[in-house]
Tab-separated table of C-alpha atoms in Angstrom:
chain	number	residue	atom	x	y	z
V	765	MET	CA	127.247	123.636	-54.433
V	766	ASP	CA	129.287	120.846	-52.788
V	767	ASP	CA	132.964	121.786	-53.102
V	768	SER	CA	134.248	119.056	-50.784
V	769	LEU	CA	136.425	117.574	-53.537
V	770	ARG	CA	138.288	120.793	-54.266
V	771	GLY	CA	142.013	120.159	-53.890
V	772	ARG	CA	141.544	116.448	-53.173
V	773	THR	CA	143.660	113.893	-55.033
V	774	VAL	CA	141.664	111.446	-57.150
V	775	VAL	CA	143.065	108.417	-58.989
V	776	VAL	CA	140.987	106.996	-61.850
V	777	THR	CA	142.217	103.676	-63.194
V	778	GLY	CA	141.842	103.257	-66.930
V	779	GLY	CA	140.720	106.870	-67.132
V	780	THR	CA	142.067	107.623	-70.602
V	781	ARG	CA	138.986	107.261	-72.788
V	782	GLY	CA	135.262	106.548	-72.760
V	783	VAL	CA	133.649	106.244	-69.339
V	784	GLY	CA	136.981	106.600	-67.557
V	785	ALA	CA	137.755	109.894	-69.282
V	786	GLY	CA	134.268	111.137	-68.445
V	787	ILE	CA	134.839	110.308	-64.789
V	788	ALA	CA	138.248	112.000	-64.776
V	789	ARG	CA	136.807	115.168	-66.334
V	790	ALA	CA	133.945	115.266	-63.829
V	791	PHE	CA	136.346	115.179	-60.881
V	792	ALA	CA	138.552	117.827	-62.474
V	793	GLU	CA	135.506	120.049	-62.949
V	794	ALA	CA	134.730	119.527	-59.251
V	795	GLY	CA	138.129	121.023	-58.420
V	796	ALA	CA	140.036	117.822	-57.670
V	797	GLN	CA	143.575	117.001	-58.711
V	798	VAL	CA	143.070	114.018	-61.001
V	799	LEU	CA	145.555	111.365	-62.035
V	800	THR	CA	144.747	108.534	-64.425
V	801	CYS	CA	146.701	105.336	-64.927
V	802	ALA	CA	146.584	102.681	-67.627
V	803	ARG	CA	148.916	100.701	-69.851
V	804	ARG	CA	148.664	103.181	-72.716
V	805	PRO	CA	148.405	106.984	-72.639
V	806	PRO	CA	145.272	108.717	-73.904
V	807	GLU	CA	145.145	109.318	-77.653
V	808	GLN	CA	144.315	112.922	-76.842
V	809	PRO	CA	145.659	114.397	-73.579
V	810	LEU	CA	142.965	115.332	-71.075
V	811	ASP	CA	143.290	118.980	-70.042
V	812	GLY	CA	144.422	119.374	-66.450
V	813	ILE	CA	144.518	115.623	-65.822
V	814	GLY	CA	147.738	113.731	-65.198
V	815	PHE	CA	148.663	110.326	-66.579
V	816	THR	CA	151.067	107.620	-65.411
V	817	PRO	CA	151.632	104.396	-67.375
V	818	VAL	CA	150.855	101.397	-65.149
V	819	ASP	CA	149.985	97.804	-65.969
V	820	LEU	CA	147.208	97.338	-63.449
V	821	ARG	CA	147.508	93.554	-63.728
V	822	ASP	CA	151.018	93.741	-62.270
V	823	PRO	CA	150.620	94.025	-58.457
V	824	PRO	CA	154.229	95.128	-57.750
V	825	ALA	CA	153.900	97.876	-60.386
V	826	VAL	CA	150.577	99.002	-58.886
V	827	ARG	CA	152.056	99.138	-55.383
V	828	ALA	CA	155.061	101.074	-56.669
V	829	PHE	CA	152.756	103.569	-58.385
V	830	PHE	CA	150.736	104.296	-55.251
V	831	ASP	CA	153.900	104.458	-53.134
V	832	THR	CA	155.075	107.417	-55.235
V	833	LEU	CA	151.956	109.452	-54.482
V	834	PRO	CA	151.955	111.861	-51.531
V	835	ARG	CA	148.247	111.269	-50.885
V	836	VAL	CA	145.107	109.718	-52.329
V	837	ASP	CA	141.658	110.855	-51.241
V	838	VAL	CA	139.556	108.993	-53.791
V	839	LEU	CA	140.160	105.877	-55.856
V	840	VAL	CA	137.864	105.145	-58.791
V	841	ASN	CA	138.314	101.572	-60.011
V	842	ASN	CA	137.201	102.032	-63.592
V	843	ALA	CA	139.656	99.887	-65.582
V	844	GLY	CA	137.943	96.895	-67.158
V	845	GLY	CA	136.042	95.633	-70.163
V	846	THR	CA	135.707	92.594	-72.371
V	847	PRO	CA	135.280	91.577	-75.996
V	848	TYR	CA	132.194	89.657	-77.081
V	849	ARG	CA	133.124	86.013	-76.546
V	850	ARG	CA	130.849	83.043	-75.939
V	851	LEU	CA	132.000	80.657	-73.237
V	852	ALA	CA	132.653	77.620	-75.443
V	853	GLU	CA	134.541	79.694	-78.010
V	854	ALA	CA	137.577	80.290	-75.770
V	855	ASP	CA	139.598	78.386	-73.218
V	856	ALA	CA	139.373	78.920	-69.479
V	857	GLU	CA	142.646	80.845	-69.407
V	858	ARG	CA	141.264	83.527	-71.702
V	859	HIS	CA	138.118	83.919	-69.615
V	860	ALA	CA	140.297	84.054	-66.507
V	861	ARG	CA	142.087	87.101	-67.908
V	862	VAL	CA	138.739	88.897	-68.157
V	863	ILE	CA	138.039	88.096	-64.507
V	864	GLU	CA	141.550	89.239	-63.566
V	865	LEU	CA	141.077	92.616	-65.234
V	866	ASN	CA	137.580	93.273	-63.923
V	867	LEU	CA	137.809	91.839	-60.397
V	868	LEU	CA	141.388	91.256	-59.279
V	869	THR	CA	142.676	94.550	-60.672
V	870	PRO	CA	140.276	96.661	-58.548
V	871	LEU	CA	141.233	94.596	-55.499
V	872	THR	CA	144.928	95.102	-56.224
V	873	ALA	CA	144.542	98.873	-56.648
V	874	SER	CA	142.351	99.222	-53.561
V	875	LEU	CA	144.852	97.359	-51.363
V	876	ALA	CA	147.733	99.399	-52.765
V	877	ALA	CA	145.868	102.658	-52.038
V	878	TYR	CA	144.476	101.605	-48.648
V	879	GLU	CA	146.933	103.396	-46.357
V	880	HIS	CA	146.514	106.637	-48.313
V	881	LEU	CA	142.734	106.317	-48.186
V	882	ARG	CA	142.705	105.451	-44.479
V	883	ARG	CA	144.773	108.509	-43.566
V	884	ALA	CA	142.597	110.757	-45.727
V	885	ARG	CA	139.328	109.165	-44.562
V	886	GLY	CA	138.710	108.778	-48.253
V	887	ALA	CA	136.455	106.863	-50.611
V	888	VAL	CA	136.567	104.092	-53.174
V	889	VAL	CA	134.154	104.033	-56.103
V	890	MET	CA	133.889	100.769	-57.991
V	891	ILE	CA	132.578	100.931	-61.554
V	892	GLY	CA	130.270	97.944	-61.824
V	893	SER	CA	127.827	96.924	-64.520
V	894	VAL	CA	124.257	95.771	-64.964
V	895	SER	CA	125.905	92.687	-66.498
V	896	GLY	CA	126.693	91.596	-62.946
V	897	GLY	CA	123.025	91.312	-62.053
V	898	ARG	CA	121.554	89.529	-65.052
V	899	PRO	CA	122.533	86.818	-67.544
V	900	SER	CA	125.289	88.092	-69.828
V	901	PRO	CA	125.579	85.785	-72.847
V	902	GLY	CA	128.695	86.633	-74.817
V	903	SER	CA	130.292	88.262	-71.766
V	904	ALA	CA	129.697	85.700	-69.036
V	905	ALA	CA	133.131	86.027	-67.421
V	906	TYR	CA	132.739	89.812	-67.389
V	907	GLY	CA	129.308	89.564	-65.780
V	908	ALA	CA	130.612	87.144	-63.170
V	909	ALA	CA	133.514	89.473	-62.378
V	910	LYS	CA	131.209	92.476	-62.011
V	911	ALA	CA	128.931	90.510	-59.701
V	912	GLY	CA	131.979	89.661	-57.617
V	913	LEU	CA	133.124	93.286	-57.666
V	914	GLU	CA	129.861	94.479	-56.153
V	915	ASN	CA	130.139	91.897	-53.381
V	916	LEU	CA	133.787	92.800	-52.820
V	917	ALA	CA	132.808	96.450	-52.414
V	918	ARG	CA	130.185	95.619	-49.787
V	919	SER	CA	132.647	93.518	-47.792
V	920	MET	CA	135.349	96.158	-48.154
V	921	ALA	CA	132.921	98.824	-46.917
V	922	VAL	CA	132.415	96.863	-43.689
V	923	GLU	CA	136.070	95.972	-43.115
V	924	TRP	CA	137.410	99.458	-43.830
V	925	ALA	CA	134.760	101.476	-42.004
V	926	PRO	CA	134.693	104.042	-40.594
V	927	GLU	CA	137.855	105.415	-42.206
V	928	VAL	CA	137.095	104.528	-45.837
V	929	ARG	CA	133.757	104.538	-47.638
V	930	VAL	CA	133.290	102.070	-50.513
V	931	ASN	CA	130.445	102.117	-53.025
V	932	THR	CA	129.621	100.778	-56.485
V	933	LEU	CA	128.146	102.442	-59.535
V	934	VAL	CA	126.137	99.832	-61.425
V	935	VAL	CA	126.360	101.215	-64.941
V	936	GLY	CA	124.105	100.403	-67.866
V	937	MET	CA	124.687	101.067	-71.553
V	938	VAL	CA	126.928	104.044	-72.310
V	939	ARG	CA	127.493	105.847	-75.577
V	940	THR	CA	131.239	106.245	-76.042
V	941	GLU	CA	133.570	106.565	-79.013
V	942	LEU	CA	133.436	102.759	-79.305
V	943	ALA	CA	129.642	102.441	-79.128
V	944	HIS	CA	129.427	101.491	-82.808
V	945	LEU	CA	131.371	98.308	-82.077
V	946	HIS	CA	128.665	97.178	-79.655
V	947	TYR	CA	125.473	98.548	-81.194
V	948	GLY	CA	126.253	99.227	-84.857
V	949	GLY	CA	125.861	102.647	-86.469
V	950	GLN	CA	123.427	105.395	-85.546
V	951	ASP	CA	120.446	103.196	-86.388
V	952	GLY	CA	121.681	100.583	-83.931
V	953	VAL	CA	122.269	103.172	-81.206
V	954	ASP	CA	118.795	104.604	-81.772
V	955	ALA	CA	117.203	101.158	-81.635
V	956	VAL	CA	118.976	100.265	-78.402
V	957	SER	CA	118.128	103.666	-76.911
V	958	ARG	CA	114.451	102.931	-77.383
V	959	THR	CA	114.771	99.987	-74.992
V	960	VAL	CA	115.857	102.320	-72.151
V	961	PRO	CA	113.022	103.962	-70.172
V	962	LEU	CA	114.730	107.377	-70.300
V	963	GLY	CA	115.021	107.021	-74.071
V	964	ARG	CA	118.778	107.295	-74.493
V	965	LEU	CA	122.084	105.690	-73.627
V	966	ALA	CA	124.160	107.227	-70.871
V	967	VAL	CA	127.073	109.450	-71.797
V	968	PRO	CA	130.362	109.344	-69.856
V	969	SER	CA	129.542	112.559	-68.005
V	970	ASP	CA	126.445	110.882	-66.514
V	971	VAL	CA	128.665	108.260	-64.907
V	972	GLY	CA	131.186	110.913	-63.907
V	973	ALA	CA	128.563	112.979	-62.095
V	974	ALA	CA	127.416	109.929	-60.141
V	975	ALA	CA	131.009	109.048	-59.203
V	976	VAL	CA	131.627	112.600	-57.981
V	977	PHE	CA	128.506	112.401	-55.832
V	978	LEU	CA	129.523	109.122	-54.175
V	979	ALA	CA	133.027	110.441	-53.463
V	980	SER	CA	131.848	113.787	-52.092
V	981	ASP	CA	130.721	114.837	-48.621
V	982	ALA	CA	127.166	114.864	-49.974
V	983	ALA	CA	127.375	111.057	-49.699
V	984	ALA	CA	129.134	111.060	-46.325
V	985	TYR	CA	126.709	108.508	-44.852
V	986	ILE	CA	126.612	106.244	-47.899
V	987	SER	CA	128.863	103.185	-47.851
V	988	GLY	CA	128.427	99.623	-49.058
V	989	ALA	CA	125.770	100.840	-51.490
V	990	SER	CA	125.137	100.159	-55.171
V	991	LEU	CA	123.838	103.096	-57.202
V	992	LEU	CA	122.096	102.156	-60.456
V	993	VAL	CA	123.069	104.412	-63.360
V	994	HIS	CA	121.084	102.759	-66.134
V	995	GLY	CA	118.349	105.143	-67.240
V	996	GLY	CA	115.605	103.119	-65.580
V	997	GLY	CA	116.881	99.706	-66.630
V	998	GLU	CA	115.378	97.585	-69.361
V	999	ARG	CA	111.739	97.184	-70.264
V	1000	PRO	CA	110.681	93.660	-69.191
V	1001	PRO	CA	110.205	91.554	-72.361
V	1002	PHE	CA	107.012	89.956	-71.049
V	1003	LEU	CA	105.255	93.319	-71.314
V	1004	ASP	CA	105.658	93.237	-75.086
V	1005	ALA	CA	104.856	89.540	-75.339
V	1006	ALA	CA	101.715	89.584	-73.191
V	1007	THR	CA	98.329	89.971	-74.863
V	1008	ALA	CA	96.587	91.575	-71.898
V	1009	ASN	CA	95.699	95.260	-72.337
V	1010	LYS	CA	96.631	95.227	-76.005
V	1011	PRO	CA	94.200	96.865	-78.439
V	1012	SER	CA	91.818	94.395	-80.019
V	1013	ASP	CA	91.069	94.370	-83.717
V	1014	GLN	CA	87.438	93.700	-82.870
V	1015	GLU	CA	85.194	95.727	-80.665
V	1016	ASP	CA	82.064	94.490	-78.968
């Protein structure tokens, strides 16, 4: 068993619920000292995991937060998200706030943590999305930000090598406490799950396990990479639309 994270200090941004909480728990289970930060505290405290209120969109506040820490070995840039919003249904300023949260916030946190990470020869894990690699109607600004985040991580991996490794988890659909808002009730979740080759949505612990791997010594030679955590992706629609190889109602 890889115990390289035991005693290390891990910061998970936005790690108070859903995927972020799953990531924080996974690092705690790996023996790390875990600290989460977000604007609001978790509704239910996470056992053994610290919390500090920080508005991650406020660069001076982010720098002040990291300056108070004695060390940081791993930074997981998880904070992000977006409501469903078509482009023409909101002004540019509102879309810009989505890009700020999902792209500029990880950059701000990474720069604020850089000296800690450099001294520790640490790692950054960006939490990306499959939305960054395909059309994302209803969340176009989010998809654009996630595409930019993946590129940022690759550039950061080159600039900060060899002291700091930087990788991205490209995450697909995840079943969290808010899944019903995206997919409907259980019937909706079941229907969406059938579109995933592995037959289910991810759960937060799936993402957490992948983040732990990328931050650990088991991934010591992995940097600038994007790891797909999407259950095999999505079945190409043309396979269902095509007539080739479909059973015929008539036999010769």
